[in-house]
Coordinates of C-alpha atoms in Angstrom, one line a residue:
X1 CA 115.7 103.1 100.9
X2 CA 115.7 99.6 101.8
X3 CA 112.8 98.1 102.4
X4 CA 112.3 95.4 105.3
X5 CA 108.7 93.9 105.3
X6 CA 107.3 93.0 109.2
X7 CA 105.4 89.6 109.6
X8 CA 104.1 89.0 112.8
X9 CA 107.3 90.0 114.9
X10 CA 109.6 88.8 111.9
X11 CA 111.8 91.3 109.3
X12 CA 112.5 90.1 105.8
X13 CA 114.9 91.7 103.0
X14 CA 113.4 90.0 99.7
X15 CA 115.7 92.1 97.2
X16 CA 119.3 90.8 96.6
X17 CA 120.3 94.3 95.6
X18 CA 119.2 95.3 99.8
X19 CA 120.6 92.2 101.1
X20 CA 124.3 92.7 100.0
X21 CA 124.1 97.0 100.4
X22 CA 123.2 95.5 104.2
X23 CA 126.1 93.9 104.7
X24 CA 128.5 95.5 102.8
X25 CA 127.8 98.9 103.9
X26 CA 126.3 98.2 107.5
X27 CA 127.7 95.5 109.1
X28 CA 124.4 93.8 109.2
X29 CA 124.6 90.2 108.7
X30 CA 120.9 89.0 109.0
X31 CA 120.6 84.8 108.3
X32 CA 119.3 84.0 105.1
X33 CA 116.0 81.5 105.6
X34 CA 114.8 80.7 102.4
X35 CA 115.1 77.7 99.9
X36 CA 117.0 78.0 96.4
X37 CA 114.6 78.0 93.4
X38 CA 116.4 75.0 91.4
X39 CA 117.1 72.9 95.0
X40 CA 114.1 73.2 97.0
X41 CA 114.6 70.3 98.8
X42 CA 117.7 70.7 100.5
X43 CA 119.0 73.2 103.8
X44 CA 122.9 73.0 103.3
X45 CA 122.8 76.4 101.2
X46 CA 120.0 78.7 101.7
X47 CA 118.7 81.9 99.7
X48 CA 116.4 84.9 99.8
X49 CA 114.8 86.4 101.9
X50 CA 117.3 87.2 104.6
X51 CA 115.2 87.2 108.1
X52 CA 116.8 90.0 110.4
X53 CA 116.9 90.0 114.1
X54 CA 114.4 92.9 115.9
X55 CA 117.5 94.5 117.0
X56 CA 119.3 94.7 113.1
X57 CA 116.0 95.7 111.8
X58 CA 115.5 99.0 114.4
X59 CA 119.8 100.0 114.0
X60 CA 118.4 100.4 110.0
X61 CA 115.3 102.3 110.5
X62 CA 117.1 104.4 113.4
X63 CA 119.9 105.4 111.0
X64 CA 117.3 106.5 108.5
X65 CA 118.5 104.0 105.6
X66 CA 115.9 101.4 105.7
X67 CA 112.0 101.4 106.5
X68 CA 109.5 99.0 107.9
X69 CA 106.7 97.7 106.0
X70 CA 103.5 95.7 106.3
X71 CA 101.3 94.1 103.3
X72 CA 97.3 95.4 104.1
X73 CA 95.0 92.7 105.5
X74 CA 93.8 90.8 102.7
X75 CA 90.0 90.3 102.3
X76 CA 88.2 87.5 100.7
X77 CA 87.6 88.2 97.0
X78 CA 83.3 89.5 96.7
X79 CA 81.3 89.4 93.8
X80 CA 81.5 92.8 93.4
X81 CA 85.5 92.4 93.3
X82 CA 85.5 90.0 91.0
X83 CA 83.7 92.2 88.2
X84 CA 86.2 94.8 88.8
X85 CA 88.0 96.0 84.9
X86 CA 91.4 96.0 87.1
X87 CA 90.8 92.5 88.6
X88 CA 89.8 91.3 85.3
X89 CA 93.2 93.0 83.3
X90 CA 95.1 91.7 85.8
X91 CA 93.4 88.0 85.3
X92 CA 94.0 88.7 81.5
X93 CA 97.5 89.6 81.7
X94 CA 98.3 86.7 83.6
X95 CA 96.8 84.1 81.7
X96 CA 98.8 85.6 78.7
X97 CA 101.7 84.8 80.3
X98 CA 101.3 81.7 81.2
X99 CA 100.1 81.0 77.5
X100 CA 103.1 82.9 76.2
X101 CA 105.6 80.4 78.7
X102 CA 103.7 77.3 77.8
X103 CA 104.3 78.2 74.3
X104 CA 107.9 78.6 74.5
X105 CA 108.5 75.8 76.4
X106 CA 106.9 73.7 73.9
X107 CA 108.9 75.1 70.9
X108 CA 112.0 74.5 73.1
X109 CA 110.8 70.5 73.7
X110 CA 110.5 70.3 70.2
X111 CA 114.0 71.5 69.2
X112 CA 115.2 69.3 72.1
X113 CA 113.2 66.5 70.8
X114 CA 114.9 66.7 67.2
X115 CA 118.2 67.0 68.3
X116 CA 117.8 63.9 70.8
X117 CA 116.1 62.0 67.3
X118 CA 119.0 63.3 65.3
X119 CA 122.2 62.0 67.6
X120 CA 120.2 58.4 67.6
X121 CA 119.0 58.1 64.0
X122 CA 122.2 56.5 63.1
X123 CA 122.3 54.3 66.0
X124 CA 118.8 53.2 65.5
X125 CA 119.6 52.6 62.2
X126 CA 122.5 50.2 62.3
X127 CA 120.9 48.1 65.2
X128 CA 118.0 47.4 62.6
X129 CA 120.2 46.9 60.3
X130 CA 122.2 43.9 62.4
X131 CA 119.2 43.0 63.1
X132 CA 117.5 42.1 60.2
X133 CA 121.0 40.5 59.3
X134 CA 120.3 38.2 61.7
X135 CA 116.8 37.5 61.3
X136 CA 118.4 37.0 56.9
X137 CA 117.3 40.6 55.8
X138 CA 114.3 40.3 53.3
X139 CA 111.9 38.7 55.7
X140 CA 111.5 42.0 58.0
X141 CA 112.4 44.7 55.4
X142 CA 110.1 47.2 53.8
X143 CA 107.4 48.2 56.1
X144 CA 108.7 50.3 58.3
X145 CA 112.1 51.1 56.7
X146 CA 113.8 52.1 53.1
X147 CA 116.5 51.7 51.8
X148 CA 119.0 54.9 50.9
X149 CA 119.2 55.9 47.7
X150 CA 121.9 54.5 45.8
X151 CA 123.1 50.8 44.9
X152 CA 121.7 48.5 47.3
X153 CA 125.0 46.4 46.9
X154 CA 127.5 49.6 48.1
X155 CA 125.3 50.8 51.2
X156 CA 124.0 49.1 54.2
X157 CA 122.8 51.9 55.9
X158 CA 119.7 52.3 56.4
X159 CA 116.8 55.3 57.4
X160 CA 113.7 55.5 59.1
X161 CA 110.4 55.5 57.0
X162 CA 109.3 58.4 59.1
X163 CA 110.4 61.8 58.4
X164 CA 111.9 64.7 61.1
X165 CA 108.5 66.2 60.0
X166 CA 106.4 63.4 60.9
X167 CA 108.3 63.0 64.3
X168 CA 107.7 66.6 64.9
X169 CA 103.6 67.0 64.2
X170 CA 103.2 63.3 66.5
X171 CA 105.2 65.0 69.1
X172 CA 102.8 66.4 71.8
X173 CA 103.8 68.5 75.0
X174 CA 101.3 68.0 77.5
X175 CA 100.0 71.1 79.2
X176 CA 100.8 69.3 83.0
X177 CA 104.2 69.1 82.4
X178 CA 104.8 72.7 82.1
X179 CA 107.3 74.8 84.3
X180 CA 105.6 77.4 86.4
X181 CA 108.3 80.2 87.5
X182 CA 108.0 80.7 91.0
X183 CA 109.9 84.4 91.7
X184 CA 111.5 84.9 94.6
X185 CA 110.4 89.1 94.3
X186 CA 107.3 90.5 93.8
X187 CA 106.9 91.4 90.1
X188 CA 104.8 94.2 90.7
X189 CA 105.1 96.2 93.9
X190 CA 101.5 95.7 95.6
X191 CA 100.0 98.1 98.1
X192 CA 102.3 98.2 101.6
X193 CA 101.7 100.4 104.5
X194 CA 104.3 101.9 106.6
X195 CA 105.0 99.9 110.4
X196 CA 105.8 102.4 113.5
X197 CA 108.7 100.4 114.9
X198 CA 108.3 103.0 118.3
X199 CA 104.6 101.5 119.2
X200 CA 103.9 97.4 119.5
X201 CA 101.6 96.4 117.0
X202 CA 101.0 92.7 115.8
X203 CA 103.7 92.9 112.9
X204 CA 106.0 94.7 115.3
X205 CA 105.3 93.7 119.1
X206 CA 109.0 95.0 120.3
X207 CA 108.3 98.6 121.0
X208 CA 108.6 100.1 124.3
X209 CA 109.6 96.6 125.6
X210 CA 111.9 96.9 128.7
X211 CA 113.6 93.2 127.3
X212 CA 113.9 94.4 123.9
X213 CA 115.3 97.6 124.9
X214 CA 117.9 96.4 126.6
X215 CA 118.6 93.8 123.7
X216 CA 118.8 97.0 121.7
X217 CA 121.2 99.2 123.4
X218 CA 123.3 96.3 123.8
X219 CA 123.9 95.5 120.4
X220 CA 123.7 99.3 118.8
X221 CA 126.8 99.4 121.6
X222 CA 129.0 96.2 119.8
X223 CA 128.0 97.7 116.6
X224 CA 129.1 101.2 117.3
X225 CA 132.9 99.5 118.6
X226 CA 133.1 98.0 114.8
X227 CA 131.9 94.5 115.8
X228 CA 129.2 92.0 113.3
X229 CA 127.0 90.6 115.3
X230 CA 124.4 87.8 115.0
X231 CA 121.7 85.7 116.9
X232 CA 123.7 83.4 119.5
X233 CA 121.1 81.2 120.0
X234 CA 122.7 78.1 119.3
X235 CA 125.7 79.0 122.1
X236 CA 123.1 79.7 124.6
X237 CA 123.3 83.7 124.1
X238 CA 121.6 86.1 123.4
X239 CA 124.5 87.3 120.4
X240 CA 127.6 86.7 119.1
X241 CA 130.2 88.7 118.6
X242 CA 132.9 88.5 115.5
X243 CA 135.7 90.7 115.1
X244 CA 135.0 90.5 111.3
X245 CA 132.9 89.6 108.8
X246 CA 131.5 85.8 110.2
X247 CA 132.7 84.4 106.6
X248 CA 135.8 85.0 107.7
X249 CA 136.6 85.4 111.5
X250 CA 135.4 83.0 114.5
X251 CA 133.0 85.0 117.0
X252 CA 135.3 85.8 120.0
X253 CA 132.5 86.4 122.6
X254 CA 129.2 85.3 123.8
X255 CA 127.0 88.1 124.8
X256 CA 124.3 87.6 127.5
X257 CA 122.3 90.7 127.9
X258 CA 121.1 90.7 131.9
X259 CA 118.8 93.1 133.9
X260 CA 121.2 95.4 136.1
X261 CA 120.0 94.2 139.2
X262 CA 118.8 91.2 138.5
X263 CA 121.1 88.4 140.6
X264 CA 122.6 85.4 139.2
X265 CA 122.8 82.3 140.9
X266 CA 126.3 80.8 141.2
X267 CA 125.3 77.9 139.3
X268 CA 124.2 80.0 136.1
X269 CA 127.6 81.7 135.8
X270 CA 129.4 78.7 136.4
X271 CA 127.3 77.1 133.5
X272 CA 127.5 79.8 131.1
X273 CA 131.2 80.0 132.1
X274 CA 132.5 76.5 131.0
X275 CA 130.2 76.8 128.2
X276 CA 132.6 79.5 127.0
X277 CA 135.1 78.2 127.8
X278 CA 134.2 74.6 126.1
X279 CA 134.1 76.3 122.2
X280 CA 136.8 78.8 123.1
X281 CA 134.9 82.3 123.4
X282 CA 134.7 84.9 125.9
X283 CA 131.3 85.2 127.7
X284 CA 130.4 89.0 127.8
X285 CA 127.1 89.5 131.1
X286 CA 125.6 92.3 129.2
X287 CA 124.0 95.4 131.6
X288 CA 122.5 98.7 131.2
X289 CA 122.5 101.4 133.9
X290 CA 119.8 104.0 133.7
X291 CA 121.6 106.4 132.0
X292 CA 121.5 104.3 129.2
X293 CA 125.5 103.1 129.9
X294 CA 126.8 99.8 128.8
X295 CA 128.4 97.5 131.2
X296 CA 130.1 94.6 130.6
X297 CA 131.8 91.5 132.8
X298 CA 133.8 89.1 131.3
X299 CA 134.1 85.5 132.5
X300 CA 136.5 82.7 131.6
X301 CA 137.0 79.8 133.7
X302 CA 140.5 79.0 134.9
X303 CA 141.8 76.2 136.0
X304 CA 144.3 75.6 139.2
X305 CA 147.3 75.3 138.8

């Protein structure tokens, strides 16, 4: 079952697995609204979760493969609370983990460490070498550096006084510079409670709405005909519809879902017209008759000739 959590009129997918069985297997794009763990700071390519419109998120739970969900009002933590053995395993558990990663990651600075001190040694070493060459060699040797074993008149290499080992017990990884993981997926599943998309309710305000329910039946229509469909906000619609997957295919209409006898000034459809006209789509007036019937009016603007 996949499992779309409500917030306040908004439906989220948080699991990847969800996300692509939505798409792949219902035609249900969703846009995805989140920022990518390792570039937080950027809006070109976005990630989990996957915000669905009101009208995807009732064509899943009305075909039975998907169900609304709601996390419990959270209370302020009490005294009481605070004493609880659960609490306190959960408090224990965690700060083992975070010992347990700040451990690692200092193991893993060290070995980084060494290896940086390892490609460099040589190149340290020959700078101090020219160096005290230039400066006529005996004056600056033999505090801080030896010579290498052998005959002083064959080698002019030269080591460090300090040791891997000594570099390794100075080296000190402070606690503020570790890593915290930030998951995009709860680790463990916390308490939910079911949301009843058929009655309005804070997380879900949609149901029995006379806007919403046209909204629906108008897009459960496109999607029955084989179309995608997504928000078509930013064409001045209400959705738009692709004759494939929208990685793939340009949306070929513009659907405006309008109240069956509600009039439209000639100033309105002449707008929306050369609007469609102006980035090449169709614009489709949306309608519903009582019987629950989809109606639909084309308009294209056309030139004289």
């Amino acid at each position: 079952m996949i499992r779309i959590h409500a917030l306040e009129g908004r439906a989220f997918v948080w699991n990847a697995d969800d996300a692509q069985r939505i798409r792949e297997e219902h035609r249900v794009v969703g846009t995805l609204v989140g920022a990518l763990a390792r570039k937080p700071r950027q809006n070109v390519r976005l990630g989990l979760p996957l915000q669905l419109l009101p009208e995807e998120a009732r064509l899943l739970a009305e075909m039975g493969v998907a169900t609304l969900l709601k996390n419990p009002t959270s209370h302020p933590l009490t005294e009481e609370a605070g004493q609880d053995p659960s609490f306190l395993e959960a408090v224990a558990a965690y700060q083992k983990d975070q010992e347990e990663s700040y451990q690692e990651q200092v193991r893993l600075a060290g070995e980084q460490r060494k290896a940086l001190m390892g490609t460099l040694a040589e190149r340290i070493a020959q700078g101090r070498a020219k160096k005290r060459q230039r400066k006529g060699g005996e004056a600056v040797r033999g505090k801080k550096w030896m010579l290498q074993e052998g005959d002083d008149t064959e080698k002019s290499h030269l080591e460090p006084a300090s040791k891997p080992a000594d570099l390794e017990s100075s080296f000190v990884f402070p606690r503020e510079a570790m890593m915290v993981q930030l998951p995009t997926e709860r680790t463990q599943r916390g308490q939910e409670e079911e949301v009843d998309w058929h009655l309005p309710s804070k997380e879900w305000p949609y149901g029995g709405q006379p806007e919403h329910e046209m909204r629906f039946q108008v897009f459960q229509n496109l999607w029955e005909r084989g179309y995608y469909i997504t928000s078509g906000s930013k064409f001045g619609g209400d959705f738009l519809v692709y004759p494939g997957d929208p990685m793939r295919f340009h949306a070929h209409f513009i659907a405006l879902c309008v109240p069956r006898d509600t009039p439209l000034s000639l100033c309105d459809i002449i707008s929306v017209g050369r609007l469609g006209t102006s980035v090449k789509k169709t614009v489709l007036l949306c309608s519903v008759d009582q019987d629950g019937t989809v109606a639909y009016t084309s308009l294209q603007w056309s030139g004289m000739q």
